[in-house]
Amino acid sequence: MTFYQQATQSNNSNPFYSGERTLKIDSTVAILLAVAFIIFAIICIAMHNYTRRKIREYKNKQLEEYKIKNPNRKNATYENARLYLPAWQRAKYNAHIFLAVIFIVGAIAFLSGSTLTTL
């Protein structure tokens, strides 16, 4: 038996992969859900320009507050002032990317009619 035959046998010894499960829903419902998930993903991706603008506004507001508190550093840039975008703001403004990925994976699962299981 070759290495390839051993690796592709049906009894998989991987502890993290237990097989493939089929979705038990009607095909029209699955297609409608997949289309809805794709639309949600497109909406999430379309929010990218809006969130970039919001990040820029937040950074400008932060820099203005810094210049008010430090009047002797009027020509400071955002990087020179060592300012940063807090984690909660970064998560809020980048959540649309993660949601888009989740919606795309969900749409693929509905279109294929099966999911890989790890449980």
Tab-separated table of C-alpha atoms in Angstrom, residues 72-116:
chain	number	residue	atom	x	y	z
A	72	ASN	CA	4.025	73.588	22.528
A	73	ARG	CA	3.715	70.691	20.023
A	74	LYS	CA	1.473	72.302	17.395
A	75	ASN	CA	3.187	70.614	14.409
A	76	ALA	CA	2.986	67.076	15.778
A	77	THR	CA	1.649	64.370	13.509
A	78	TYR	CA	-0.420	61.407	14.663
A	79	GLU	CA	2.568	59.051	14.548
A	80	ASN	CA	4.998	61.517	16.185
A	81	ALA	CA	2.544	62.135	19.019
A	82	ARG	CA	2.514	58.349	19.642
A	83	LEU	CA	-1.256	58.222	19.535
A	84	TYR	CA	-3.027	54.969	18.761
A	85	LEU	CA	-6.466	53.684	17.913
A	86	PRO	CA	-7.832	51.878	20.995
A	87	ALA	CA	-8.673	48.199	20.675
A	88	TRP	CA	-12.427	48.700	21.094
A	89	GLN	CA	-12.468	51.326	18.337
A	90	ARG	CA	-10.398	49.107	16.062
A	91	ALA	CA	-12.765	46.180	16.720
A	92	LYS	CA	-15.820	48.363	16.102
A	93	TYR	CA	-14.497	49.784	12.846
A	94	ASN	CA	-13.198	46.447	11.495
A	95	ALA	CA	-16.105	44.190	12.498
A	96	HIS	CA	-17.610	44.461	9.016
A	97	ILE	CA	-14.647	42.547	7.555
A	98	PHE	CA	-15.164	39.604	9.906
A	99	LEU	CA	-18.916	39.648	9.313
A	100	ALA	CA	-18.390	39.580	5.541
A	101	VAL	CA	-16.140	36.520	5.843
A	102	ILE	CA	-18.670	34.767	8.075
A	103	PHE	CA	-21.518	35.523	5.658
A	104	ILE	CA	-19.493	34.255	2.684
A	105	VAL	CA	-18.632	31.013	4.494
A	106	GLY	CA	-22.303	30.606	5.430
A	107	ALA	CA	-23.371	31.155	1.828
A	108	ILE	CA	-20.887	28.544	0.631
A	109	ALA	CA	-22.202	26.091	3.218
A	110	PHE	CA	-25.791	26.654	2.090
A	111	LEU	CA	-24.890	26.384	-1.597
A	112	SER	CA	-22.885	23.194	-1.140
A	113	GLY	CA	-25.471	21.686	1.192
A	114	SER	CA	-22.877	20.318	3.581
A	115	THR	CA	-20.523	21.425	6.293
A	116	LEU	CA	-17.243	20.122	7.594
